[in-house]
């Protein structure tokens, strides 16, 4: 029996809808396993811009940093797209990740056998399943590199962003990737663009140095364009992928799609010293389906399972949540994004309830 503080940031669009379902599941976990979860809700993203003018207000930062973990939905939407980039919802998310020092973003892309029919790839390509972990560096790269901006040079506008990594930033995320590979299939593929980019040549050098400490892990290097192709051509060839912030953003959406839907993919962002882990679905605020009870809450519910496992050390509880998700899929329930003929179509709230009932 434990007592835990969880910061809950619903955010925008479908964020509040999917977070509400994860909270439903969490309260059942609390009852079944006799834990008390102190849920501390805070404004974030567009919702925070509306209430206080900035996407990541100091009060929200205080709530996050004094919690054991942060559960987050999604931010952004057309309403805020024309604002000054410095105060847009997405900037708040980058600031949260930076404040938490969360340099390692773990994005597991697993094809549930029950969902093989929702996969976009040919059955023979996925016959052996898909089980990939993308380790994406999260607080460096072109996302944060300076200088960056738009300015007039020689009478025309010039836009620039700086893709930059210091070796300590590469080393620490590589170490996380090797450690995780040791606990899985012991195969690590480092993805870069070293044939063109200087920053990638350093990336490859540092990852190769870190590999010396992990002789049991089979390390390979792949250019990002080829990796994008191999992910759909032969996804079973991958175990753990480690890559930078921008390449990881793109490849993890691709990995999500090959497992059926981006509505299925959870993530954990960790690495900070004495800061909480951040747990969020890989998808965004999906303005096209917001407010219609259409969103798939599974990515957020699986993110909650990662929170229980990694930040609270509650692995039996995490197992119970994951098993409940698998049981509901096995029983044929599907939200629209993973629906196929003959299945039972349900909305976001029904899906959340079905999973909560099976914990
Ligand atoms: P998106 O992930 O929000 O949506 C892409 C497509 O996937 C849409 O068709 C959407 O309906 C669908 N989708 C996403 N999540 C789903 C779910 N749970 N269930 C069913 N279908 C789902 O990406 P986008 O449309 O490029 O971005 C929309 C907004 O979200 C933008 O403002 C963007 O900046 C923001 N965004 C935020 C995050 C985040 O908060 N972590 C991540 C990505 C995008
Ligand atoms: C994600 C999103 C974010 C990112 C955006 C919204 C800042 O796409 O979490 O994958 O690029 O990291
Ligand atoms: Mn993304």
Tab-separated table of C-alpha atoms and ligand atoms in Angstrom:
chain	number	residue	atom	x	y	z
A	1	UNK	CA	0.000	0.000	0.000
A	2	UNK	CA	1.474	3.315	-1.086
A	3	UNK	CA	0.607	6.944	-1.408
A	4	UNK	CA	1.611	8.830	-4.546
A	5	UNK	CA	1.307	12.320	-5.997
A	6	UNK	CA	0.494	12.390	-9.718
A	7	UNK	CA	0.402	15.639	-11.688
A	8	UNK	CA	-2.373	15.384	-14.290
A	9	UNK	CA	-2.174	17.702	-17.323
A	10	UNK	CA	-5.141	17.006	-19.640
A	11	UNK	CA	-4.160	19.720	-22.161
A	12	UNK	CA	-6.138	20.332	-25.357
A	13	UNK	CA	-8.303	18.625	-27.988
A	14	UNK	CA	-8.663	14.925	-27.222
A	15	UNK	CA	-6.141	15.321	-24.356
A	16	UNK	CA	-8.825	15.722	-21.644
A	17	UNK	CA	-10.883	12.871	-23.150
A	18	UNK	CA	-8.106	10.277	-23.143
A	19	UNK	CA	-6.681	11.422	-19.788
A	20	UNK	CA	-10.130	11.009	-18.167
A	21	UNK	CA	-10.121	7.343	-19.220
A	22	UNK	CA	-6.606	6.775	-17.865
A	23	UNK	CA	-7.720	8.356	-14.572
A	24	UNK	CA	-10.694	5.943	-14.498
A	25	UNK	CA	-8.238	3.062	-14.815
A	26	UNK	CA	-5.920	4.561	-12.183
A	27	UNK	CA	-8.704	4.835	-9.625
A	28	UNK	CA	-9.537	1.140	-10.081
A	29	UNK	CA	-5.835	0.303	-9.665
A	30	UNK	CA	-5.903	2.308	-6.417
A	31	UNK	CA	-8.923	0.380	-5.109
A	32	UNK	CA	-7.712	-3.078	-6.176
A	33	UNK	CA	-4.145	-2.672	-4.959
A	34	UNK	CA	-4.868	-0.389	-1.974
A	35	UNK	CA	-2.868	2.644	-3.063
A	36	UNK	CA	-3.856	6.239	-2.693
A	37	UNK	CA	-3.212	8.476	-5.679
A	38	UNK	CA	-3.324	12.204	-5.047
A	39	UNK	CA	-4.274	13.580	-8.492
A	40	UNK	CA	-3.084	17.158	-8.926
A	41	UNK	CA	-4.690	18.699	-12.010
A	42	UNK	CA	-2.992	21.674	-13.682
A	43	UNK	CA	-3.529	23.817	-16.774
A	44	UNK	CA	-1.155	23.183	-19.657
A	45	UNK	CA	-0.858	24.085	-23.340
A	46	UNK	CA	-3.663	25.977	-25.019
A	47	UNK	CA	-5.847	25.595	-21.921
A	48	UNK	CA	-3.172	27.412	-19.897
A	49	UNK	CA	-2.765	30.111	-22.559
A	50	UNK	CA	-6.506	30.764	-22.260
A	51	UNK	CA	-6.445	30.931	-18.460
A	52	UNK	CA	-3.115	32.646	-17.811
A	53	UNK	CA	-1.495	33.726	-21.094
A	54	UNK	CA	1.354	31.191	-21.155
A	55	UNK	CA	1.434	27.467	-22.046
A	56	UNK	CA	3.463	26.263	-19.037
A	57	UNK	CA	2.619	28.560	-16.095
A	58	UNK	CA	4.880	28.576	-13.008
A	59	UNK	CA	2.021	27.075	-10.934
A	60	UNK	CA	1.878	24.089	-13.312
A	61	UNK	CA	5.639	23.709	-13.139
A	62	UNK	CA	5.442	23.654	-9.298
A	63	UNK	CA	2.734	20.977	-9.377
A	64	UNK	CA	4.790	18.842	-11.802
A	65	UNK	CA	8.113	19.160	-10.026
A	66	UNK	CA	6.643	18.296	-6.612
A	67	UNK	CA	4.876	15.169	-7.935
A	68	UNK	CA	6.116	11.592	-8.248
A	69	UNK	CA	5.158	11.494	-11.942
A	70	UNK	CA	3.341	13.507	-14.599
A	71	UNK	CA	0.479	12.133	-16.702
A	72	UNK	CA	-0.127	14.260	-19.753
A	73	UNK	CA	-2.647	14.220	-22.629
A	74	UNK	CA	-1.774	16.378	-25.628
A	75	UNK	CA	-1.479	20.058	-26.514
A	76	UNK	CA	-2.106	22.294	-29.474
A	77	UNK	CA	-4.812	23.077	-31.970
A	78	UNK	CA	-5.894	25.569	-34.628
A	79	UNK	CA	-7.068	28.084	-32.020
A	80	UNK	CA	-3.475	28.772	-30.957
A	81	UNK	CA	-1.605	28.147	-34.247
A	82	UNK	CA	-1.355	31.828	-35.123
A	83	UNK	CA	0.094	32.937	-31.776
A	84	UNK	CA	3.671	34.105	-31.332
A	85	UNK	CA	5.739	30.867	-31.550
A	86	UNK	CA	7.313	31.664	-28.173
A	87	UNK	CA	4.011	31.164	-26.338
A	88	UNK	CA	2.408	28.438	-28.431
A	89	UNK	CA	1.167	25.256	-26.708
A	90	UNK	CA	3.957	23.146	-28.227
A	91	UNK	CA	6.566	25.462	-26.651
A	92	UNK	CA	5.026	24.633	-23.265
A	93	UNK	CA	5.552	20.931	-23.901
A	94	UNK	CA	9.199	21.497	-24.835
A	95	UNK	CA	9.626	23.598	-21.674
A	96	UNK	CA	8.102	20.836	-19.509
A	97	UNK	CA	10.431	18.217	-21.001
A	98	UNK	CA	13.421	20.518	-20.489
A	99	UNK	CA	12.400	21.408	-16.913
A	100	UNK	CA	12.118	17.702	-16.098
A	101	UNK	CA	15.518	17.022	-17.698
A	102	UNK	CA	13.736	14.195	-19.543
A	103	UNK	CA	16.374	13.471	-22.175
A	104	UNK	CA	15.288	9.897	-22.974
A	105	UNK	CA	11.909	9.346	-24.603
A	106	UNK	CA	10.935	5.666	-24.710
A	107	UNK	CA	8.341	4.868	-27.354
A	108	UNK	CA	7.514	1.151	-27.506
A	109	UNK	CA	5.796	0.112	-30.740
A	110	UNK	CA	4.303	-3.315	-30.252
A	111	UNK	CA	1.779	-5.011	-32.491
A	112	UNK	CA	-0.836	-6.633	-30.234
A	113	UNK	CA	-1.531	-10.026	-31.856
A	114	UNK	CA	-5.256	-9.213	-31.480
A	115	UNK	CA	-4.681	-6.189	-33.739
A	116	UNK	CA	-2.852	-7.866	-36.610
A	117	UNK	CA	-5.935	-7.118	-38.730
A	118	UNK	CA	-5.515	-3.370	-38.107
A	119	UNK	CA	-1.913	-3.370	-39.363
A	120	UNK	CA	-1.270	-1.613	-42.669
A	121	UNK	CA	1.444	-4.072	-43.670
A	122	UNK	CA	1.038	-7.397	-45.498
A	123	UNK	CA	0.338	-10.339	-43.142
A	124	UNK	CA	3.562	-12.125	-44.164
A	125	UNK	CA	5.621	-9.057	-43.171
A	126	UNK	CA	4.168	-9.012	-39.645
A	127	UNK	CA	3.882	-12.788	-39.207
A	128	UNK	CA	6.580	-12.723	-36.515
A	129	UNK	CA	5.085	-9.703	-34.777
A	130	UNK	CA	6.461	-6.202	-34.288
A	131	UNK	CA	8.165	-5.243	-31.047
A	132	UNK	CA	10.328	-2.148	-31.393
A	133	UNK	CA	11.469	0.321	-28.778
A	134	UNK	CA	12.363	3.757	-30.116
A	135	UNK	CA	14.666	5.648	-27.738
A	136	UNK	CA	14.370	9.237	-28.875
A	137	UNK	CA	16.648	11.956	-27.503
A	138	UNK	CA	14.184	14.575	-26.251
A	139	UNK	CA	15.781	17.809	-25.049
A	140	UNK	CA	18.411	18.611	-27.665
A	141	UNK	CA	18.864	18.676	-31.447
A	142	UNK	CA	17.291	21.152	-33.834
A	143	UNK	CA	14.344	21.521	-31.392
A	144	UNK	CA	16.464	23.587	-28.998
A	145	UNK	CA	19.589	24.497	-31.006
A	146	UNK	CA	20.585	28.142	-31.213
A	147	UNK	CA	20.735	30.264	-33.261
A	148	UNK	CA	17.247	29.798	-34.625
A	149	UNK	CA	14.864	32.281	-36.146
A	150	UNK	CA	13.598	34.051	-39.233
A	151	UNK	CA	15.342	37.224	-40.358
A	152	UNK	CA	15.842	39.339	-43.466
A	153	UNK	CA	19.144	38.877	-45.262
A	154	UNK	CA	19.935	40.485	-48.610
A	155	UNK	CA	16.359	41.596	-48.973
A	156	UNK	CA	14.668	38.245	-48.403
A	157	UNK	CA	13.509	36.233	-45.383
A	158	UNK	CA	15.793	33.455	-44.200
A	159	UNK	CA	14.723	30.784	-41.721
A	160	UNK	CA	17.255	28.774	-39.743
A	161	UNK	CA	17.350	26.151	-36.989
A	162	UNK	CA	20.538	24.668	-35.636
A	163	UNK	CA	20.955	20.893	-35.428
A	164	UNK	CA	23.468	20.562	-32.616
A	165	UNK	CA	24.475	17.902	-30.075
A	166	UNK	CA	27.173	18.012	-27.417
A	167	UNK	CA	28.831	14.675	-26.791
A	168	UNK	CA	27.473	14.359	-23.234
A	169	UNK	CA	23.936	14.635	-24.641
A	170	UNK	CA	24.595	11.795	-27.078
A	171	UNK	CA	26.398	9.649	-24.505
A	172	UNK	CA	23.659	9.741	-21.861
A	173	UNK	CA	20.850	8.772	-24.236
A	174	UNK	CA	23.048	6.090	-25.832
A	175	UNK	CA	23.644	4.632	-22.365
A	176	UNK	CA	19.888	4.428	-21.748
A	177	UNK	CA	19.471	2.727	-25.129
A	178	UNK	CA	22.214	0.144	-24.464
A	179	UNK	CA	20.862	-0.541	-20.951
A	180	UNK	CA	17.364	-1.101	-22.380
A	181	UNK	CA	18.724	-3.271	-25.188
A	182	UNK	CA	20.428	-5.458	-22.559
A	183	UNK	CA	16.990	-6.137	-21.023
A	184	UNK	CA	15.436	-6.937	-24.418
A	185	UNK	CA	16.809	-8.581	-27.582
A	186	UNK	CA	20.336	-7.088	-27.236
A	187	UNK	CA	20.202	-5.481	-30.675
A	188	UNK	CA	20.560	-1.709	-31.036
A	189	UNK	CA	20.262	0.268	-34.264
A	190	UNK	CA	21.513	3.857	-34.123
A	191	UNK	CA	19.846	6.048	-36.721
A	192	UNK	CA	21.508	9.181	-38.111
A	193	UNK	CA	22.417	11.022	-41.307
A	194	UNK	CA	26.196	10.738	-40.960
A	195	UNK	CA	26.742	10.697	-44.727
A	196	UNK	CA	25.736	14.382	-44.820
A	197	UNK	CA	25.498	15.977	-41.370
A	198	UNK	CA	28.491	16.781	-39.160
A	199	UNK	CA	26.265	16.519	-36.072
A	200	UNK	CA	25.450	12.942	-37.117
A	201	UNK	CA	29.112	12.042	-37.572
A	202	UNK	CA	29.691	12.988	-33.924
A	203	UNK	CA	26.522	11.065	-32.963
A	204	UNK	CA	27.906	7.908	-34.620
A	205	UNK	CA	31.366	8.328	-33.042
A	206	UNK	CA	29.973	8.731	-29.524
A	207	UNK	CA	27.480	5.844	-29.835
A	208	UNK	CA	30.348	3.634	-31.058
A	209	UNK	CA	32.424	4.652	-28.010
A	210	UNK	CA	29.554	3.868	-25.612
A	211	UNK	CA	29.164	0.445	-27.295
A	212	UNK	CA	32.555	-0.626	-25.891
A	213	UNK	CA	30.891	-0.876	-22.474
A	214	UNK	CA	28.211	-3.227	-23.823
A	215	UNK	CA	29.991	-6.025	-25.721
A	216	UNK	CA	26.882	-8.228	-25.567
A	217	UNK	CA	24.788	-5.741	-27.545
A	218	UNK	CA	24.937	-5.994	-31.314
A	219	UNK	CA	25.187	-2.385	-32.563
A	220	UNK	CA	24.340	-1.325	-36.101
A	221	UNK	CA	24.142	2.113	-37.725
A	222	UNK	CA	21.590	3.144	-40.313
A	223	UNK	CA	20.882	6.331	-42.238
A	224	UNK	CA	17.497	7.774	-41.403
A	225	UNK	CA	16.110	7.575	-44.936
A	226	UNK	CA	16.930	3.874	-45.108
A	227	UNK	CA	15.536	3.352	-41.588
A	228	UNK	CA	12.223	4.880	-42.671
A	229	UNK	CA	12.107	2.362	-45.505
A	230	UNK	CA	13.244	-0.676	-43.473
A	231	UNK	CA	10.588	0.041	-40.831
A	232	UNK	CA	7.844	-0.761	-43.327
A	233	UNK	CA	9.825	-3.307	-45.347
A	234	UNK	CA	11.010	-5.502	-42.476
A	235	UNK	CA	9.991	-4.160	-39.052
A	236	UNK	CA	10.875	-7.457	-37.358
A	237	UNK	CA	14.551	-6.648	-38.018
A	238	UNK	CA	14.455	-3.953	-35.296
A	239	UNK	CA	14.752	-4.365	-31.539
A	240	UNK	CA	15.871	-1.038	-30.018
A	241	UNK	CA	16.391	2.110	-32.112
A	242	UNK	CA	18.278	5.095	-30.707
A	243	UNK	CA	18.143	8.397	-32.527
A	244	UNK	CA	17.998	12.179	-32.173
A	245	UNK	CA	14.994	14.320	-31.364
A	246	UNK	CA	13.787	15.145	-34.897
A	247	UNK	CA	14.445	11.756	-36.519
A	248	UNK	CA	12.874	10.068	-33.472
A	249	UNK	CA	9.740	12.199	-33.741
A	250	UNK	CA	9.219	11.132	-37.341
A	251	UNK	CA	10.204	7.468	-37.022
A	252	UNK	CA	8.025	6.938	-33.944
A	253	UNK	CA	4.880	8.112	-35.772
A	254	UNK	CA	5.825	5.676	-38.545
A	255	UNK	CA	6.353	2.882	-36.011
A	256	UNK	CA	2.966	3.755	-34.520
A	257	UNK	CA	1.171	3.429	-37.828
A	258	UNK	CA	2.647	0.017	-38.593
A	259	UNK	CA	1.301	-1.296	-35.278
A	260	UNK	CA	-2.232	-0.289	-36.252
A	261	UNK	CA	-2.851	3.247	-35.016
A	262	UNK	CA	-1.115	6.141	-33.366
A	263	UNK	CA	-3.928	5.873	-30.816
A	264	UNK	CA	-2.175	2.771	-29.443
A	265	UNK	CA	1.330	4.145	-28.794
A	266	UNK	CA	2.421	5.183	-25.275
A	267	UNK	CA	5.584	6.937	-24.157
A	268	UNK	CA	7.728	7.613	-21.133
A	269	UNK	CA	10.176	10.496	-20.884
A	270	UNK	CA	12.826	9.996	-18.241
A	271	UNK	CA	16.384	10.768	-17.295
A	272	UNK	CA	16.272	13.829	-15.061
A	273	UNK	CA	17.954	13.686	-11.644
A	274	UNK	CA	15.322	14.043	-8.889
A	275	UNK	CA	12.647	15.107	-11.348
A	276	UNK	CA	9.438	13.264	-12.182
A	277	UNK	CA	9.051	11.062	-15.268
A	278	UNK	CA	6.604	12.304	-17.911
A	279	UNK	CA	4.055	9.920	-19.420
A	280	UNK	CA	2.070	10.787	-22.531
A	281	UNK	CA	0.605	9.214	-25.648
A	282	UNK	CA	2.702	9.706	-28.784
A	283	UNK	CA	-0.229	11.273	-30.631
A	284	UNK	CA	-1.325	14.905	-30.549
A	285	UNK	CA	-4.555	16.707	-29.726
A	286	UNK	CA	-6.329	15.400	-32.885
A	287	UNK	CA	-8.558	18.461	-33.435
A	288	UNK	CA	-10.348	16.588	-36.243
A	289	UNK	CA	-11.974	14.160	-33.792
A	290	UNK	CA	-11.948	16.173	-30.539
A	291	UNK	CA	-15.173	16.419	-28.542
A	292	UNK	CA	-16.859	13.521	-30.365
A	293	UNK	CA	-15.990	10.591	-28.082
A	294	UNK	CA	-14.018	9.043	-30.969
A	295	UNK	CA	-10.465	9.065	-29.594
A	296	UNK	CA	-8.682	5.854	-28.730
A	297	UNK	CA	-7.628	6.137	-25.050
A	298	UNK	CA	-5.343	3.068	-25.161
A	299	UNK	CA	-2.111	5.025	-25.811
A	300	UNK	CA	-2.754	7.085	-22.677
A	301	UNK	CA	-3.796	4.060	-20.626
A	302	UNK	CA	-0.602	2.241	-21.691
A	303	UNK	CA	1.351	5.406	-20.791
A	304	UNK	CA	-0.224	5.106	-17.342
A	305	UNK	CA	1.069	1.512	-17.182
A	306	UNK	CA	4.569	2.827	-17.969
A	307	UNK	CA	4.146	5.427	-15.206
A	308	UNK	CA	3.222	2.720	-12.686
A	309	UNK	CA	6.171	0.576	-13.770
A	310	UNK	CA	8.970	3.138	-14.160
A	311	UNK	CA	8.170	5.987	-11.777
A	312	UNK	CA	6.296	4.164	-8.977
A	313	UNK	CA	7.918	0.718	-9.241
A	314	UNK	CA	4.468	-0.910	-9.271
A	315	UNK	CA	5.077	-3.641	-11.826
A	316	UNK	CA	2.187	-5.955	-10.829
A	317	UNK	CA	-0.174	-2.991	-11.209
A	318	UNK	CA	1.353	-2.108	-14.602
A	319	UNK	CA	1.000	-5.736	-15.726
A	320	UNK	CA	-2.667	-5.686	-14.673
A	321	UNK	CA	-3.365	-2.583	-16.779
A	322	UNK	CA	-1.594	-4.022	-19.836
A	323	UNK	CA	-3.414	-7.329	-19.453
A	324	UNK	CA	-6.748	-5.480	-19.221
A	325	UNK	CA	-6.000	-3.690	-22.516
A	326	UNK	CA	-5.118	-6.994	-24.216
A	327	UNK	CA	-8.283	-8.640	-22.833
A	328	UNK	CA	-10.530	-5.872	-24.178
A	329	UNK	CA	-8.890	-6.094	-27.618
A	330	UNK	CA	-9.190	-9.891	-27.544
A	331	UNK	CA	-12.904	-9.500	-26.765
A	332	UNK	CA	-13.247	-7.597	-30.048
A	333	UNK	CA	-13.823	-4.034	-28.820
A	334	UNK	CA	-12.403	-1.339	-31.103
A	335	UNK	CA	-12.416	2.440	-31.318
A	336	UNK	CA	-12.837	3.833	-34.847
A	337	UNK	CA	-9.114	4.111	-35.615
A	338	UNK	CA	-8.607	0.325	-35.217
A	339	UNK	CA	-12.106	-0.802	-36.229
A	340	UNK	CA	-12.569	-3.590	-38.770
A	341	UNK	CA	-15.764	-5.299	-39.979
A	342	UNK	CA	-17.172	-7.753	-37.486
A	343	UNK	CA	-15.668	-6.023	-34.445
A	344	UNK	CA	-17.565	-4.179	-31.703
A	345	UNK	CA	-17.248	-0.443	-32.260
A	346	UNK	CA	-17.018	1.637	-29.073
A	347	UNK	CA	-16.281	5.249	-28.176
A	348	UNK	CA	-13.523	6.667	-25.984
A	349	UNK	CA	-15.472	6.520	-22.693
A	350	UNK	CA	-16.741	2.977	-23.319
A	351	UNK	CA	-13.230	1.779	-24.167
A	352	UNK	CA	-11.879	3.305	-20.946
A	353	UNK	CA	-14.655	1.718	-18.875
A	354	UNK	CA	-14.163	-1.717	-20.479
A	355	UNK	CA	-10.461	-1.609	-19.637
A	356	UNK	CA	-11.066	-0.326	-16.097
A	357	UNK	CA	-13.586	-3.141	-15.513
A	358	UNK	CA	-10.961	-5.744	-16.426
A	359	UNK	CA	-8.104	-4.461	-14.245
B	1	LIG	P1	-2.284	14.177	-34.202
B	1	LIG	O1	-1.482	13.063	-33.611
B	1	LIG	O2	-3.023	15.032	-33.247
B	1	LIG	O3	-3.337	13.557	-35.247
B	1	LIG	C1	-2.916	12.858	-36.424
B	1	LIG	C2	-4.058	11.946	-36.906
B	1	LIG	O4	-4.175	10.832	-35.994
B	1	LIG	C3	-5.420	12.626	-36.898
B	1	LIG	O5	-6.171	12.157	-38.009
B	1	LIG	C4	-6.076	12.158	-35.608
B	1	LIG	O6	-7.484	12.113	-35.634
B	1	LIG	C5	-5.465	10.768	-35.435
B	1	LIG	N1	-5.335	10.429	-34.004
B	1	LIG	C6	-4.430	10.945	-33.138
B	1	LIG	N2	-4.620	10.442	-31.919
B	1	LIG	C7	-5.662	9.597	-31.995
B	1	LIG	C8	-6.351	8.772	-31.045
B	1	LIG	N3	-5.987	8.729	-29.764
B	1	LIG	N4	-7.400	8.051	-31.480
B	1	LIG	C9	-7.782	8.064	-32.771
B	1	LIG	N5	-7.178	8.814	-33.716
B	1	LIG	C10	-6.132	9.584	-33.333
B	1	LIG	O7	-1.281	15.052	-35.092
B	1	LIG	P2	-1.540	16.429	-35.890
B	1	LIG	O8	-2.897	16.422	-36.479
B	1	LIG	O9	-0.368	16.601	-36.739
B	1	LIG	O10	-1.479	17.562	-34.771
B	1	LIG	C11	-2.620	18.147	-34.143
B	1	LIG	C12	-2.163	19.069	-33.029
B	1	LIG	O11	-1.535	18.288	-31.993
B	1	LIG	C13	-1.122	20.105	-33.458
B	1	LIG	O12	-1.401	21.300	-32.773
B	1	LIG	C14	0.192	19.511	-32.995
B	1	LIG	O13	1.184	20.469	-32.746
B	1	LIG	C15	-0.227	18.824	-31.736
B	1	LIG	N6	0.615	17.691	-31.328
B	1	LIG	C16	0.812	17.554	-29.999
B	1	LIG	C17	1.516	16.468	-29.524
B	1	LIG	C18	1.690	16.339	-28.056
B	1	LIG	O14	1.042	17.046	-27.305
B	1	LIG	N7	2.546	15.451	-27.585
B	1	LIG	C19	1.988	15.481	-30.403
B	1	LIG	C20	1.748	15.654	-31.774
B	1	LIG	C21	1.043	16.755	-32.228
B	2	LIG	C1	5.485	14.619	-30.036
B	2	LIG	C2	5.030	15.904	-30.694
B	2	LIG	C3	5.880	17.058	-30.189
B	2	LIG	C4	7.309	16.803	-30.622
B	2	LIG	C5	5.434	18.479	-30.623
B	2	LIG	C6	3.979	18.721	-30.353
B	2	LIG	C7	6.268	19.516	-29.925
B	2	LIG	O1	5.053	15.796	-32.074
B	2	LIG	O2	5.437	14.537	-28.806
B	2	LIG	O3	5.855	13.694	-30.751
B	2	LIG	O4	7.686	17.093	-31.764
B	2	LIG	O5	8.064	16.288	-29.800
B	3	LIG	MN1	5.417	13.740	-32.803
